[in-house]
PDB file of C-alpha atoms and ligand atoms in Angstrom:
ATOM      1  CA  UNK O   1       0.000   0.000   0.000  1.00 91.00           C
ATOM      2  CA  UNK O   2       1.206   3.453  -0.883  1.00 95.00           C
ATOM      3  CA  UNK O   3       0.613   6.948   0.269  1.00 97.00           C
ATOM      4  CA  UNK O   4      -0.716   9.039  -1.961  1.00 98.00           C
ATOM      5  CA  UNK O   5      -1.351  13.065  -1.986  1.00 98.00           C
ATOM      6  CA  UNK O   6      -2.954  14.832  -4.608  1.00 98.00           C
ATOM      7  CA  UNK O   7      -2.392  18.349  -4.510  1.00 98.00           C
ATOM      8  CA  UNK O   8      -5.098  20.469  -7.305  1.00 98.00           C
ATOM      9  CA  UNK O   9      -5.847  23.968  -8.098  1.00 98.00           C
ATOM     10  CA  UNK O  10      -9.187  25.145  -9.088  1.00 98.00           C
ATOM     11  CA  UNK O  11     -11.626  27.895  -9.573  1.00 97.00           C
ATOM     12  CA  UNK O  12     -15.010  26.187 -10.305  1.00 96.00           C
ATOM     13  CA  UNK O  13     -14.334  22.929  -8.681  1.00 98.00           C
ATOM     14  CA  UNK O  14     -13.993  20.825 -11.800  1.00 98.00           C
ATOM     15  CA  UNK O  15     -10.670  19.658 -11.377  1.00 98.00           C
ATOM     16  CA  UNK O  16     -11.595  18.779  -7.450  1.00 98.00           C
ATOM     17  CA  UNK O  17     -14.495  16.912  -9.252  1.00 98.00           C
ATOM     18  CA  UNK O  18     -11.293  14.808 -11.295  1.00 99.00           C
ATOM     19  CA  UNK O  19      -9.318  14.477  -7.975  1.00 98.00           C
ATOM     20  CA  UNK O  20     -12.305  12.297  -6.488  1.00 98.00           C
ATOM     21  CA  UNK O  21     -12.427  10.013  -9.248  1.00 98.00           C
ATOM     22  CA  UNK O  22      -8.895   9.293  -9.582  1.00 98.00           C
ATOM     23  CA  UNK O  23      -8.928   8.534  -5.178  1.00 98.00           C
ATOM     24  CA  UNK O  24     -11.702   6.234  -6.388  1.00 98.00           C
ATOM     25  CA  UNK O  25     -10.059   4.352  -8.479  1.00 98.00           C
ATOM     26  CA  UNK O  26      -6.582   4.780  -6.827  1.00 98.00           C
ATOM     27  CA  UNK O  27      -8.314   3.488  -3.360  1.00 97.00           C
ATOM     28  CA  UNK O  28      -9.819   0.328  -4.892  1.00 97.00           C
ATOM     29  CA  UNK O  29      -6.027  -0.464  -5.624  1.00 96.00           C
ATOM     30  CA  UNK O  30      -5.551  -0.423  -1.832  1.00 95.00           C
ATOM     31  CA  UNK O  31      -3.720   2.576  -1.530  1.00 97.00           C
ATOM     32  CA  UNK O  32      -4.156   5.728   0.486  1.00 97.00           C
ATOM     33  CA  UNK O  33      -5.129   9.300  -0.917  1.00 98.00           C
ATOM     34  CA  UNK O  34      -5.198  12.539   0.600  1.00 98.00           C
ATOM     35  CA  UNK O  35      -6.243  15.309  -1.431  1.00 98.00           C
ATOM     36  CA  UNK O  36      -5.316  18.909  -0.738  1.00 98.00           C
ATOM     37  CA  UNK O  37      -6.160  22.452  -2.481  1.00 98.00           C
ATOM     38  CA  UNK O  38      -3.191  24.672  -3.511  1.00 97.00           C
ATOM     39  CA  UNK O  39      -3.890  28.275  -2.865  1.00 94.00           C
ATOM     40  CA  UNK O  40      -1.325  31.624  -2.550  1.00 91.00           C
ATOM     41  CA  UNK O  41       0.306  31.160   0.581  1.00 85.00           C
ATOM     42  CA  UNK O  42      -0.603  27.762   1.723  1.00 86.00           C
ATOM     43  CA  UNK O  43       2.098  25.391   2.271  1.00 89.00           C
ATOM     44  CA  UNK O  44       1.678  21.598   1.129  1.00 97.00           C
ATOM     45  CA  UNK O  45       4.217  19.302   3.117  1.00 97.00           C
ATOM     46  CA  UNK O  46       5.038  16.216   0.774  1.00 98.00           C
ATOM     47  CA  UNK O  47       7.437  14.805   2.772  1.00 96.00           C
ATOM     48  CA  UNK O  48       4.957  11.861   4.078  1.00 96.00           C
ATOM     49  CA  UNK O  49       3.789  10.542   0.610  1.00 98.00           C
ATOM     50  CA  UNK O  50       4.943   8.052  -1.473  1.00 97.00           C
ATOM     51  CA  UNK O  51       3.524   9.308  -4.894  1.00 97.00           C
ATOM     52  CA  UNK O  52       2.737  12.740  -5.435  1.00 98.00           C
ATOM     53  CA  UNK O  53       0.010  14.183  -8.246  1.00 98.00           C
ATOM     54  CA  UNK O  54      -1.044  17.948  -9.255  1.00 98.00           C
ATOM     55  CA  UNK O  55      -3.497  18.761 -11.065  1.00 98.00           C
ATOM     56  CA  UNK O  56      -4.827  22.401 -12.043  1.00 98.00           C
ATOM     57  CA  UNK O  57      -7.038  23.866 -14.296  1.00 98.00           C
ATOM     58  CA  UNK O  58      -6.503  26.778 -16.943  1.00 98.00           C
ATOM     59  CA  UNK O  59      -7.928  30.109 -16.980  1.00 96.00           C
ATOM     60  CA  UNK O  60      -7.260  32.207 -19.925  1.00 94.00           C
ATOM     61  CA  UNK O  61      -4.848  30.535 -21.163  1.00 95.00           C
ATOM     62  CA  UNK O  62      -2.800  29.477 -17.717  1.00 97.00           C
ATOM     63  CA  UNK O  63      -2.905  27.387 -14.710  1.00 98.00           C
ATOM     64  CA  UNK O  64      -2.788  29.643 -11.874  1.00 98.00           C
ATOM     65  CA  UNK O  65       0.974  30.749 -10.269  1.00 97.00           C
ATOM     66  CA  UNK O  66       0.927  28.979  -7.275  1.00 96.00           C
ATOM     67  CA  UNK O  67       0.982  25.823  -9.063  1.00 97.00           C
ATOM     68  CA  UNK O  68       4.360  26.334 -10.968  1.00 97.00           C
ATOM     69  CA  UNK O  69       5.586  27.967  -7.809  1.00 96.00           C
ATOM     70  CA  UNK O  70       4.680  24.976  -5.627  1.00 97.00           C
ATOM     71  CA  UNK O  71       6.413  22.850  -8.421  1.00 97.00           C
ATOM     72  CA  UNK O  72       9.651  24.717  -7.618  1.00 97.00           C
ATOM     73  CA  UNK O  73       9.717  24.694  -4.470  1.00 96.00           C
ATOM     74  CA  UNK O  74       9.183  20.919  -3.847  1.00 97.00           C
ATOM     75  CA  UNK O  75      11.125  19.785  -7.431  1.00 98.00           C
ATOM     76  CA  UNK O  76      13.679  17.546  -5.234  1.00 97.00           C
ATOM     77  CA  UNK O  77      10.619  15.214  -3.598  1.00 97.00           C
ATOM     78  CA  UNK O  78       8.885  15.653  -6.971  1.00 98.00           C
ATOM     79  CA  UNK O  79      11.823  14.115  -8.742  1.00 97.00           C
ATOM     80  CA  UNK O  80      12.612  11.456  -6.449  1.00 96.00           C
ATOM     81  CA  UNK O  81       9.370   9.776  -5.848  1.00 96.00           C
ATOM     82  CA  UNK O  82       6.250   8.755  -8.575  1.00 96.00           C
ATOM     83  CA  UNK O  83       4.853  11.785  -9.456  1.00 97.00           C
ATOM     84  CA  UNK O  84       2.306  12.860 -12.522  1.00 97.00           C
ATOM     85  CA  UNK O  85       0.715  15.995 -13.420  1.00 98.00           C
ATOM     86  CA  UNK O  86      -2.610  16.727 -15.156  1.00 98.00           C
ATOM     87  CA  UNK O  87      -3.974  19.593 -16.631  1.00 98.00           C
ATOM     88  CA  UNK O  88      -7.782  19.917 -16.894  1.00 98.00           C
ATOM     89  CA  UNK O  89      -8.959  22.882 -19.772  1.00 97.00           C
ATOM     90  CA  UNK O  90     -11.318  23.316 -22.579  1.00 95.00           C
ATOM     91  CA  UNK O  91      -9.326  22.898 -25.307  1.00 95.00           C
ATOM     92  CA  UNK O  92      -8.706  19.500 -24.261  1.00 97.00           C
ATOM     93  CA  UNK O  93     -12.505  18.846 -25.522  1.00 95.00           C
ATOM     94  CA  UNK O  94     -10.701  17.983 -28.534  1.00 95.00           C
ATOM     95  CA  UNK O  95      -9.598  14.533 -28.324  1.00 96.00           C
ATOM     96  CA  UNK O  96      -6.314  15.767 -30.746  1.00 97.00           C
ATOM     97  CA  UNK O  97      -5.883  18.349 -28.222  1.00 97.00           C
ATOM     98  CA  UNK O  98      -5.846  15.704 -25.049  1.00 97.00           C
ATOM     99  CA  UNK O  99      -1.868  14.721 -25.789  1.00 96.00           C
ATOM    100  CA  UNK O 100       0.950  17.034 -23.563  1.00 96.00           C
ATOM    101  CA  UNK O 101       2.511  17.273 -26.875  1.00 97.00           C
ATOM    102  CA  UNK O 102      -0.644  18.654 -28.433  1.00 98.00           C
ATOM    103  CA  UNK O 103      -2.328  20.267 -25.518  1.00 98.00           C
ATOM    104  CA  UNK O 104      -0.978  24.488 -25.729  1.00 98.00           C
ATOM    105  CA  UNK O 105      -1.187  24.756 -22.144  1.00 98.00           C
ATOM    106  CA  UNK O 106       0.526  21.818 -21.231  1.00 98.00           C
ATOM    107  CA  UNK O 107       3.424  22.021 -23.982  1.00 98.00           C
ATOM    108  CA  UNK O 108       4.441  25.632 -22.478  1.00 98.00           C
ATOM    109  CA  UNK O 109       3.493  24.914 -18.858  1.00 98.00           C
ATOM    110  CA  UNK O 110       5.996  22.145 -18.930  1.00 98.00           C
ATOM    111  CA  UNK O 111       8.960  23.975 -20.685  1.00 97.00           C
ATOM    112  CA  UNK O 112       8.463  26.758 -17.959  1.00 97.00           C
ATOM    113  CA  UNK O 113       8.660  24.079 -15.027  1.00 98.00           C
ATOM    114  CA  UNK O 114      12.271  22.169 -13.608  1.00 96.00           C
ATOM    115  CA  UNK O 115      10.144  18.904 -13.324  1.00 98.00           C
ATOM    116  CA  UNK O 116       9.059  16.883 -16.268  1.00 97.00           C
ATOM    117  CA  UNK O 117       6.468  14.551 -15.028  1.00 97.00           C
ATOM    118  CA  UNK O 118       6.715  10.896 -15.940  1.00 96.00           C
ATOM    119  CA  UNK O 119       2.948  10.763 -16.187  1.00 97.00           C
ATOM    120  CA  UNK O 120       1.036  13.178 -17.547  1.00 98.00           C
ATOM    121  CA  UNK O 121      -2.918  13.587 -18.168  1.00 98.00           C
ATOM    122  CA  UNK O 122      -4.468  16.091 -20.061  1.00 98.00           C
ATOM    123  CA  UNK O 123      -8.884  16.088 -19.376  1.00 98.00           C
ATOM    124  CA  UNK O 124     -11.433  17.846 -20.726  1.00 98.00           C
ATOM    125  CA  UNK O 125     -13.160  20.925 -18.513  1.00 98.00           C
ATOM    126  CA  UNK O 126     -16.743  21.988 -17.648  1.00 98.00           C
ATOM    127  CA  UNK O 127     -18.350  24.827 -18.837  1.00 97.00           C
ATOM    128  CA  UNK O 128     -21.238  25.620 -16.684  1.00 97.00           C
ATOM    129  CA  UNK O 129     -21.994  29.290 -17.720  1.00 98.00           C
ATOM    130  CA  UNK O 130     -24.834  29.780 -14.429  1.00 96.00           C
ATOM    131  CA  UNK O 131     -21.500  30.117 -12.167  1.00 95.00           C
ATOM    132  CA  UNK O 132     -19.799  32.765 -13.817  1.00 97.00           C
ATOM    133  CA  UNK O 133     -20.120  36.385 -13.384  1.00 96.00           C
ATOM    134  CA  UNK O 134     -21.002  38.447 -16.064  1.00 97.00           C
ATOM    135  CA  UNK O 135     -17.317  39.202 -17.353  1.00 97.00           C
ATOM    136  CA  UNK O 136     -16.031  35.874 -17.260  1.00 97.00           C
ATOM    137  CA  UNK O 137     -19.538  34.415 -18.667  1.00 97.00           C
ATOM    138  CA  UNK O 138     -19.276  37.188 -21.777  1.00 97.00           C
ATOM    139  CA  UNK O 139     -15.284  36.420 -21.897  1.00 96.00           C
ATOM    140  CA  UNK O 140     -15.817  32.350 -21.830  1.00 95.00           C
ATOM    141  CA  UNK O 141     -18.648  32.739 -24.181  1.00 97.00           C
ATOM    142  CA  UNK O 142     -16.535  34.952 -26.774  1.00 95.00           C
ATOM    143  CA  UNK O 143     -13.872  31.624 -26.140  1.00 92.00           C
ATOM    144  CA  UNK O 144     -16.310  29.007 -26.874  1.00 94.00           C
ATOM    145  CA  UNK O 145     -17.845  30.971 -29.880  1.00 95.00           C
ATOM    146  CA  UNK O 146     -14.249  31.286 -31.683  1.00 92.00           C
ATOM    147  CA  UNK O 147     -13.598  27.441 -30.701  1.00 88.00           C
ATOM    148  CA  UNK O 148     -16.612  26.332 -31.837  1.00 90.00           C
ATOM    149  CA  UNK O 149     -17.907  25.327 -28.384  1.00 92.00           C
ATOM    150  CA  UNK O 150     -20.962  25.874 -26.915  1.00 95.00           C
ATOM    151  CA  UNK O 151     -22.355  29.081 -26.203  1.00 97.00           C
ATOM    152  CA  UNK O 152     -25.485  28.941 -24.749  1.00 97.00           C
ATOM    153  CA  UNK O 153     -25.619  31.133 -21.750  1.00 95.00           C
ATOM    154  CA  UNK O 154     -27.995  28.017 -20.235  1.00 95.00           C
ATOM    155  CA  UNK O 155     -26.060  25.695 -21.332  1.00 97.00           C
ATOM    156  CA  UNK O 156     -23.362  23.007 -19.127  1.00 97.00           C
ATOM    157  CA  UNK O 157     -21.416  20.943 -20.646  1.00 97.00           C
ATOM    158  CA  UNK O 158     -19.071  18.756 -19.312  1.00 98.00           C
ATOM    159  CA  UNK O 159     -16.136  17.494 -21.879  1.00 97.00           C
ATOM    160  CA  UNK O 160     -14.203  15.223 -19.333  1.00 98.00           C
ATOM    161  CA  UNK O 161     -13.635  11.493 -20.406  1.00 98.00           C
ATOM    162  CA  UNK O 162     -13.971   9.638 -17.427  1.00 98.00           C
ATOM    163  CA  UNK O 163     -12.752   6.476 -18.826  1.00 98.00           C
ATOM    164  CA  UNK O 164      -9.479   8.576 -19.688  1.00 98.00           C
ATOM    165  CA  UNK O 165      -9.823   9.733 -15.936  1.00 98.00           C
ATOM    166  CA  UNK O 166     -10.193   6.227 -14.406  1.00 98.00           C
ATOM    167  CA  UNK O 167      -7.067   4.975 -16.791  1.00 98.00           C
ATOM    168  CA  UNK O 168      -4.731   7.507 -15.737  1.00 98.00           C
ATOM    169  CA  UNK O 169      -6.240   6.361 -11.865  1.00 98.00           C
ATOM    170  CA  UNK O 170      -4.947   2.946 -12.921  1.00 97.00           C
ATOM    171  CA  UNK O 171      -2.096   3.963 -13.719  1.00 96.00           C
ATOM    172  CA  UNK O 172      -0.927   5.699 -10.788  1.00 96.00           C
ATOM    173  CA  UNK O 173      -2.306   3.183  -8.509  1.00 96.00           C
ATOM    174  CA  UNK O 174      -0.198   0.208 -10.506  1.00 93.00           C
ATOM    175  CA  UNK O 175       3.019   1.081  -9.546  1.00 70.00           C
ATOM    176  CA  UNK O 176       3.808   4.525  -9.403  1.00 57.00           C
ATOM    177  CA  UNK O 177       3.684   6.639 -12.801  1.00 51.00           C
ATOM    178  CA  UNK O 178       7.166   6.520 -12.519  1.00 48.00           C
TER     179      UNK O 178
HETATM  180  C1  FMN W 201     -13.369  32.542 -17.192  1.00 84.83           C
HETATM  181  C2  FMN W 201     -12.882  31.262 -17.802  1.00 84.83           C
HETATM  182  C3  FMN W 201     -11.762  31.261 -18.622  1.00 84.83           C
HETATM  183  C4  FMN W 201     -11.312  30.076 -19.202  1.00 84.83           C
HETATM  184  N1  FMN W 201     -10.233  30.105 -20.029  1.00 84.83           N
HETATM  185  C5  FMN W 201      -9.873  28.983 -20.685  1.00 84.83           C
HETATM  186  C6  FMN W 201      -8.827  29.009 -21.635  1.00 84.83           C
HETATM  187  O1  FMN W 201      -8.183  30.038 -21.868  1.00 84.83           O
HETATM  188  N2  FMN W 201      -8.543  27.865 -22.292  1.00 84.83           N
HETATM  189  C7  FMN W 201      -9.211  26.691 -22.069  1.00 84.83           C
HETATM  190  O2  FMN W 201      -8.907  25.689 -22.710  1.00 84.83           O
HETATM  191  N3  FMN W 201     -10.196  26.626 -21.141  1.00 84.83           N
HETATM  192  C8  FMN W 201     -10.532  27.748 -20.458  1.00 84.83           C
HETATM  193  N4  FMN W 201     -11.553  27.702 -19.538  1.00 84.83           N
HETATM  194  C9  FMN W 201     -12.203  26.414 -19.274  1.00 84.83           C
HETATM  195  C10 FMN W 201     -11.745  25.822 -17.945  1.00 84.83           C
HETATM  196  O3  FMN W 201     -10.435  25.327 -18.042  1.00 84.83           O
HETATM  197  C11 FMN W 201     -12.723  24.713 -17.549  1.00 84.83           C
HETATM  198  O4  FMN W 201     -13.955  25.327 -17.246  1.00 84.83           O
HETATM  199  C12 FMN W 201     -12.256  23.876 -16.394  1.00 84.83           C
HETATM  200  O5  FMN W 201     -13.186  22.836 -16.175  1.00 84.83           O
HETATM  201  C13 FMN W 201     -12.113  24.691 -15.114  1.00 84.83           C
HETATM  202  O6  FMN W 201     -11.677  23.823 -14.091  1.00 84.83           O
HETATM  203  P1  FMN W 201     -11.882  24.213 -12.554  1.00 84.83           P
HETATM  204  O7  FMN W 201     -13.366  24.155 -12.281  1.00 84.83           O
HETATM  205  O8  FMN W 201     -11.132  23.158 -11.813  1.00 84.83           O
HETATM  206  O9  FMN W 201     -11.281  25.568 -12.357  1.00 84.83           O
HETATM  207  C14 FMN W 201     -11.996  28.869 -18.933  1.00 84.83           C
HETATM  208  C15 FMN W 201     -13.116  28.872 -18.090  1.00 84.83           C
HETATM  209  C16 FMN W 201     -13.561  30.052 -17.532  1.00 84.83           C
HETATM  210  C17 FMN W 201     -14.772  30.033 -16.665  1.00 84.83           C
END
């Protein structure tokens, strides 16, 4: 049995949502998972897990700072135990667009970081346009109109592929994505 933390960053609570699943899946392996937000300021001690996974969400165009800033700080127990990253975004809707080599965000995010994870998972976002305030909802809506998305101000739509979700679970609960 292995420790396990995931550490996520999130504004609407989709990539939380992604966390869950993958302790689901993780825990039926027999292992242990604590999961833990990242925000400004809030220190994450990884020095009790085994395997280590962050995941965060992009926001015009970006995962938040903290998250590459956390990644600096800890890239010595990143490097030496199992670790995998995951990046959870719209653009991933397209299943070309689901690969870290094909995924924008995730190609730059991981040229501006000093860890290269040996796993990597790239999901599908929510868009669930009652949440957001009027800016972001007119801003989002402009996004999804020039990607072809949806753009229904009613409308939610959730682009995740769970089976993707549950293999990349498997995965880290097999032996490490190391
Ligand atoms: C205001 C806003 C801006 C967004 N910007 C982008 C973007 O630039 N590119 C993209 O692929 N997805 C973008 N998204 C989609 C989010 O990545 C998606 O909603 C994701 O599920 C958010 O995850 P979270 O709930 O964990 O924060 C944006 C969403 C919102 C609401």
């Amino acid at each position: 049995m292995a420790s396990v933390i995931m550490v996520y960053s999130t504004t609407d609570g989709h990539t939380l949502k992604i966390c869950k699943r993958l302790r689901e899946v993780i825990e039926q392996h027999g292992h242990e998972v604590t999961i833990a937000e990242l925000k400004p300021g809030v220190d994450i001690d990884l020095g009790p897990f085994e395997r280590i996974v962050i995941g965060a969400s992009i926001r015009y165009g970006k995962h938040k700072p903290e998250v590459a800033d956390f990644i600096e700080r800890n890239v010595e127990p990143l490097r030496a135990k199992p670790s995998a990253f995951f990046s959870v975004n719209a653009v991933a809707r397209k299943p070309e667009k689901r690969d870290p080599d094909t995924n924008p965000y995730v190609r730059k995010f991981l040229k501006s970081i000093s860890w290269q994870p040996p796993a990597i998972g790239v999901f599908g976002g929510k868009i669930d346009y009652a949440k957001y305030g009027f800016v972001d909802k007119t801003m989002i809506r402009f996004i999804m109109w020039m990607m072809k998305g949806p753009t229904d101000p009613n409308s939610v739509t959730e682009f995740t592929d769970w089976d993707a979700v549950d293999a990349f679970g498997r995965k880290i609960a097999a032996d490490g994505p190391a």
